[in-house]
Tab-separated table of C-alpha atoms in Angstrom:
chain	number	residue	atom	x	y	z
A	26	MET	CA	66.107	298.750	139.765
A	27	ALA	CA	63.193	296.357	141.714
A	28	SER	CA	64.051	294.578	144.551
A	29	SER	CA	65.120	290.835	144.620
A	30	SER	CA	61.595	289.882	145.925
A	31	SER	CA	59.788	291.778	143.577
A	32	SER	CA	62.218	290.394	140.909
A	33	SER	CA	61.503	286.777	142.144
A	34	SER	CA	58.232	287.374	141.902
A	35	SER	CA	57.545	288.815	138.444
A	36	LEU	CA	59.727	285.778	137.589
A	37	GLU	CA	56.922	283.388	139.306
A	38	SER	CA	54.275	285.391	137.583
A	39	ILE	CA	55.668	284.620	134.049
A	40	TRP	CA	56.255	281.209	133.552
A	41	ASN	CA	53.635	278.658	132.862
A	42	GLN	CA	53.790	275.050	132.763
A	43	LEU	CA	52.319	273.311	129.687
A	44	PRO	CA	50.774	269.693	128.913
A	45	ALA	CA	53.919	267.829	128.587
A	46	ARG	CA	52.907	265.141	126.340
A	47	ASN	CA	55.651	262.622	126.055
A	48	HIS	CA	57.981	264.827	128.082
A	49	ALA	CA	58.204	264.409	131.929
A	50	PHE	CA	58.285	268.129	132.167
A	51	ARG	CA	57.796	271.417	130.108
A	52	LYS	CA	57.681	275.303	131.269
A	53	ILE	CA	57.396	278.409	129.006
A	54	SER	CA	57.886	281.537	130.085
A	55	ASP	CA	56.645	284.651	127.841
A	56	ASP	CA	59.018	287.202	128.846
A	57	VAL	CA	62.159	286.662	131.704
A	58	TYR	CA	62.354	289.918	133.787
A	59	HIS	CA	65.395	291.497	132.390
A	60	ASP	CA	63.503	291.997	129.065
A	61	ILE	CA	60.197	293.585	130.656
A	62	VAL	CA	62.190	295.950	131.737
A	63	VAL	CA	64.713	296.585	128.800
A	64	LEU	CA	63.219	295.475	125.828
A	65	ARG	CA	59.785	297.042	126.345
A	66	HIS	CA	59.215	296.469	122.230
A	67	HIS	CA	60.519	293.059	121.918
A	68	ASP	CA	58.608	289.827	122.695
A	69	ARG	CA	60.422	286.981	124.004
A	70	ARG	CA	59.368	283.232	125.045
A	71	TYR	CA	61.646	280.473	126.257
A	72	THR	CA	60.505	276.852	126.942
A	73	VAL	CA	62.617	274.390	128.425
A	74	GLU	CA	61.300	271.188	128.313
A	75	LEU	CA	63.041	267.736	130.088
A	76	GLY	CA	62.559	264.949	128.480
A	77	GLU	CA	61.442	261.195	130.003
A	78	ASN	CA	65.132	259.840	128.864
A	79	GLY	CA	66.871	262.977	130.720
A	80	THR	CA	67.591	265.447	127.329
A	81	LEU	CA	66.891	268.888	128.281
A	82	GLU	CA	65.267	270.957	125.353
A	83	MET	CA	65.848	274.479	125.485
A	84	GLU	CA	64.032	277.158	122.542
A	85	SER	CA	64.106	280.847	122.798
A	86	ARG	CA	62.135	283.091	120.400
A	87	ILE	CA	62.583	286.713	120.027
A	88	GLU	CA	60.156	288.919	118.117
A	89	ASN	CA	60.577	292.301	117.198
A	90	THR	CA	56.917	294.134	117.986
A	91	ASP	CA	58.700	297.646	117.527
A	92	ASP	CA	58.594	300.073	114.155
A	93	HIS	CA	62.230	300.167	114.153
A	94	PRO	CA	65.079	297.484	113.430
A	95	PHE	CA	66.523	295.886	116.491
A	96	THR	CA	70.328	294.256	116.824
A	97	PHE	CA	71.621	291.640	119.617
A	98	GLN	CA	73.022	288.871	120.513
A	99	PHE	CA	72.511	285.636	122.229
A	100	CYS	CA	74.411	282.995	123.933
A	101	TYR	CA	73.339	279.703	126.101
A	102	GLN	CA	75.418	280.123	128.853
A	103	ASN	CA	75.765	275.942	130.003
A	104	TYR	CA	77.313	276.109	133.009
A	105	LEU	CA	78.583	271.995	133.105
A	106	ALA	CA	79.716	270.826	136.676
A	107	ALA	CA	83.292	268.703	136.283
A	108	SER	CA	84.609	266.103	138.938
A	109	TYR	CA	88.031	268.299	138.458
A	110	ILE	CA	88.561	271.245	135.380
A	111	GLY	CA	91.714	268.820	134.576
A	112	ASN	CA	89.266	265.755	133.703
A	113	ILE	CA	87.424	267.810	131.020
A	114	ARG	CA	87.888	267.326	127.146
A	115	ILE	CA	86.099	269.390	124.608
A	116	ARG	CA	85.465	267.601	121.254
A	117	GLY	CA	84.114	268.662	118.369
A	118	LEU	CA	86.075	272.271	117.481
A	119	VAL	CA	89.118	271.121	116.050
A	120	ARG	CA	90.530	272.902	112.849
A	121	LEU	CA	88.230	275.810	113.611
A	122	GLU	CA	88.870	279.303	113.988
A	123	TYR	CA	88.124	280.910	117.423
A	124	LEU	CA	87.902	284.605	118.563
A	125	ASP	CA	90.107	284.400	121.683
A	126	TYR	CA	89.375	287.638	124.323
A	127	GLN	CA	92.379	287.075	126.308
A	128	MET	CA	94.107	288.134	123.072
A	129	ASN	CA	92.126	290.958	122.283
A	130	MET	CA	90.121	288.889	120.010
A	131	LYS	CA	92.654	287.920	117.874
A	132	ARG	CA	91.833	284.767	115.873
A	133	PHE	CA	93.239	281.432	115.885
A	134	THR	CA	92.586	277.948	114.799
A	135	GLY	CA	91.944	274.938	117.099
A	136	ARG	CA	94.445	272.193	117.307
A	137	ASP	CA	93.911	270.112	119.839
A	138	TYR	CA	90.911	267.103	118.726
A	139	LYS	CA	90.342	266.707	122.546
A	140	MET	CA	90.846	270.483	124.031
A	141	PRO	CA	91.891	270.257	127.117
A	142	ILE	CA	91.318	273.195	129.843
A	143	ARG	CA	94.965	274.121	131.695
A	144	SER	CA	94.144	277.506	132.623
A	145	GLU	CA	91.935	280.562	131.734
A	146	VAL	CA	89.934	279.833	128.730
A	147	ASP	CA	87.503	283.104	127.345
A	148	ARG	CA	86.849	281.807	123.667
A	149	VAL	CA	83.925	282.209	120.635
A	150	TYR	CA	84.664	279.626	118.217
A	151	VAL	CA	83.122	281.366	114.957
A	152	ASP	CA	80.672	279.937	112.289
A	153	VAL	CA	80.951	276.400	113.656
A	154	PRO	CA	79.227	274.069	111.408
A	155	ALA	CA	75.976	272.848	111.844
A	156	GLY	CA	76.528	269.742	110.388
A	157	GLY	CA	78.655	266.859	110.151
A	158	ASN	CA	81.334	266.275	113.130
A	159	ASN	CA	80.309	269.884	114.328
A	160	LYS	CA	76.592	269.164	114.846
A	161	VAL	CA	77.155	268.525	118.290
A	162	ILE	CA	79.934	269.192	120.892
A	163	ASN	CA	80.897	266.829	123.326
A	164	VAL	CA	82.282	267.951	126.807
A	165	GLY	CA	83.673	264.572	128.424
A	166	ASP	CA	84.644	264.183	132.031
A	167	TYR	CA	86.594	261.227	132.272
A	168	GLY	CA	86.688	261.458	136.203
A	169	LYS	CA	82.763	261.088	136.463
A	170	GLY	CA	83.052	258.734	133.123
A	171	ARG	CA	80.151	260.970	131.976
A	172	THR	CA	79.834	263.322	128.403
A	173	TYR	CA	77.597	265.870	128.093
A	174	THR	CA	76.247	266.324	124.455
A	175	ILE	CA	75.107	270.043	123.428
A	176	GLU	CA	73.573	269.677	120.141
A	177	ARG	CA	72.188	273.103	118.083
A	178	SER	CA	69.202	273.131	115.801
A	179	GLY	CA	69.130	274.688	112.356
A	180	THR	CA	72.192	277.569	111.833
A	181	SER	CA	70.693	280.972	113.918
A	182	LEU	CA	73.478	279.619	116.628
A	183	PRO	CA	76.695	279.463	114.567
A	184	ASP	CA	79.305	279.933	117.256
A	185	ILE	CA	80.430	278.132	120.502
A	186	VAL	CA	81.416	279.992	123.318
A	187	VAL	CA	84.014	278.092	125.928
A	188	TRP	CA	84.706	279.657	129.041
A	189	ASN	CA	86.431	279.126	132.545
A	190	PRO	CA	87.680	281.821	134.781
A	191	TRP	CA	90.779	279.907	136.606
A	192	ILE	CA	92.420	280.886	139.168
A	193	GLU	CA	92.573	285.045	139.713
A	194	LYS	CA	89.449	286.164	137.466
A	195	ALA	CA	87.560	283.330	139.794
A	196	LYS	CA	88.844	285.096	142.631
A	197	ARG	CA	87.232	288.117	141.376
A	198	ILE	CA	83.536	287.188	140.487
A	199	GLY	CA	81.799	288.046	143.330
A	200	ASP	CA	78.902	284.711	143.225
A	201	MET	CA	82.093	281.929	142.566
A	202	GLY	CA	83.724	280.922	145.532
A	203	ASP	CA	87.752	281.214	144.778
A	204	GLU	CA	87.993	277.020	144.142
A	205	GLU	CA	84.653	276.775	142.086
A	206	TYR	CA	86.464	277.104	138.872
A	207	ARG	CA	88.023	273.892	139.231
A	208	LYS	CA	84.485	271.983	138.951
A	209	MET	CA	82.648	273.947	136.087
A	210	VAL	CA	82.893	274.842	132.396
A	211	CYS	CA	80.751	277.014	130.435
A	212	VAL	CA	80.045	275.685	126.883
A	213	GLY	CA	77.365	277.056	125.005
A	214	PRO	CA	75.604	277.730	121.295
A	215	ALA	CA	75.613	281.261	120.433
A	216	ALA	CA	75.399	284.403	117.964
A	217	VAL	CA	77.857	286.990	119.262
A	218	VAL	CA	80.224	287.463	116.677
A	219	ASP	CA	77.547	288.685	113.835
A	220	PRO	CA	74.820	290.096	115.789
A	221	VAL	CA	71.195	288.963	114.996
A	222	THR	CA	69.286	292.037	113.178
A	223	LEU	CA	65.036	291.835	113.451
A	224	ASN	CA	63.364	294.190	111.277
A	225	PRO	CA	59.880	295.050	112.597
A	226	GLY	CA	58.063	291.794	112.501
A	227	GLU	CA	60.567	289.506	112.226
A	228	ALA	CA	61.462	286.726	114.479
A	229	TRP	CA	64.253	284.579	115.472
A	230	THR	CA	64.847	281.104	116.979
A	231	GLY	CA	67.732	279.494	118.757
A	232	LYS	CA	67.603	275.934	120.135
A	233	GLN	CA	69.660	273.391	121.930
A	234	SER	CA	69.537	270.280	123.446
A	235	ILE	CA	71.803	268.760	126.033
A	236	SER	CA	71.757	264.989	126.871
A	237	ILE	CA	73.963	263.465	129.698
A	238	GLU	CA	75.918	259.703	128.881
A	239	GLU	CA	77.342	258.187	132.166
A	240	GLU	CA	80.061	255.295	131.079
A	241	THR	CA	82.110	252.986	133.329
A	242	GLY	CA	85.175	253.719	131.645
A	243	SER	CA	87.060	256.653	130.133
A	244	VAL	CA	85.000	258.988	127.633
A	245	CYS	CA	87.973	260.847	126.701
């Protein structure tokens, strides 16, 4: 295993800033350090664009350059800042099935139109439609009058992960303070329930965008 200094150096060497066109910022990586070590026969390109309007766009492209099939899972782990976890409401997941990792991956159906978080949450919402009311997931923080909007492109990210470790698990996470669970929630598009399989020469692309709307009143 490489030291942290060599890891940082490797990461810096594979990020390249590209012309931003109408965007405020655009960077691309032809790989990431973990992939260099583990996925030697698979190319990954990760592009991040920050638009002038503040929208953050991310695209991951994975290509199988080997002569054997390759299976993987993928998740955008969006750690969103919260004024207080009790102020968070998640919209866009009602009446959808999810796997609850706290309940041995049993399958349930979401009932709350504005999903609150009152305890540990570790769920994967399954086959979330990419159109209609489920095209975007809204994470409202009425403590700050802020709404995060997460939007997927296409059907390559059919699942939505929702996670907060809550009190006891936060204490066991080395890079998280004991009280930091109060100030965050993880919500991200994913392809985890049905892993993606790429045959030789095939490629997969997963895209998401995140925008923030600030309001003076309640967003929930």
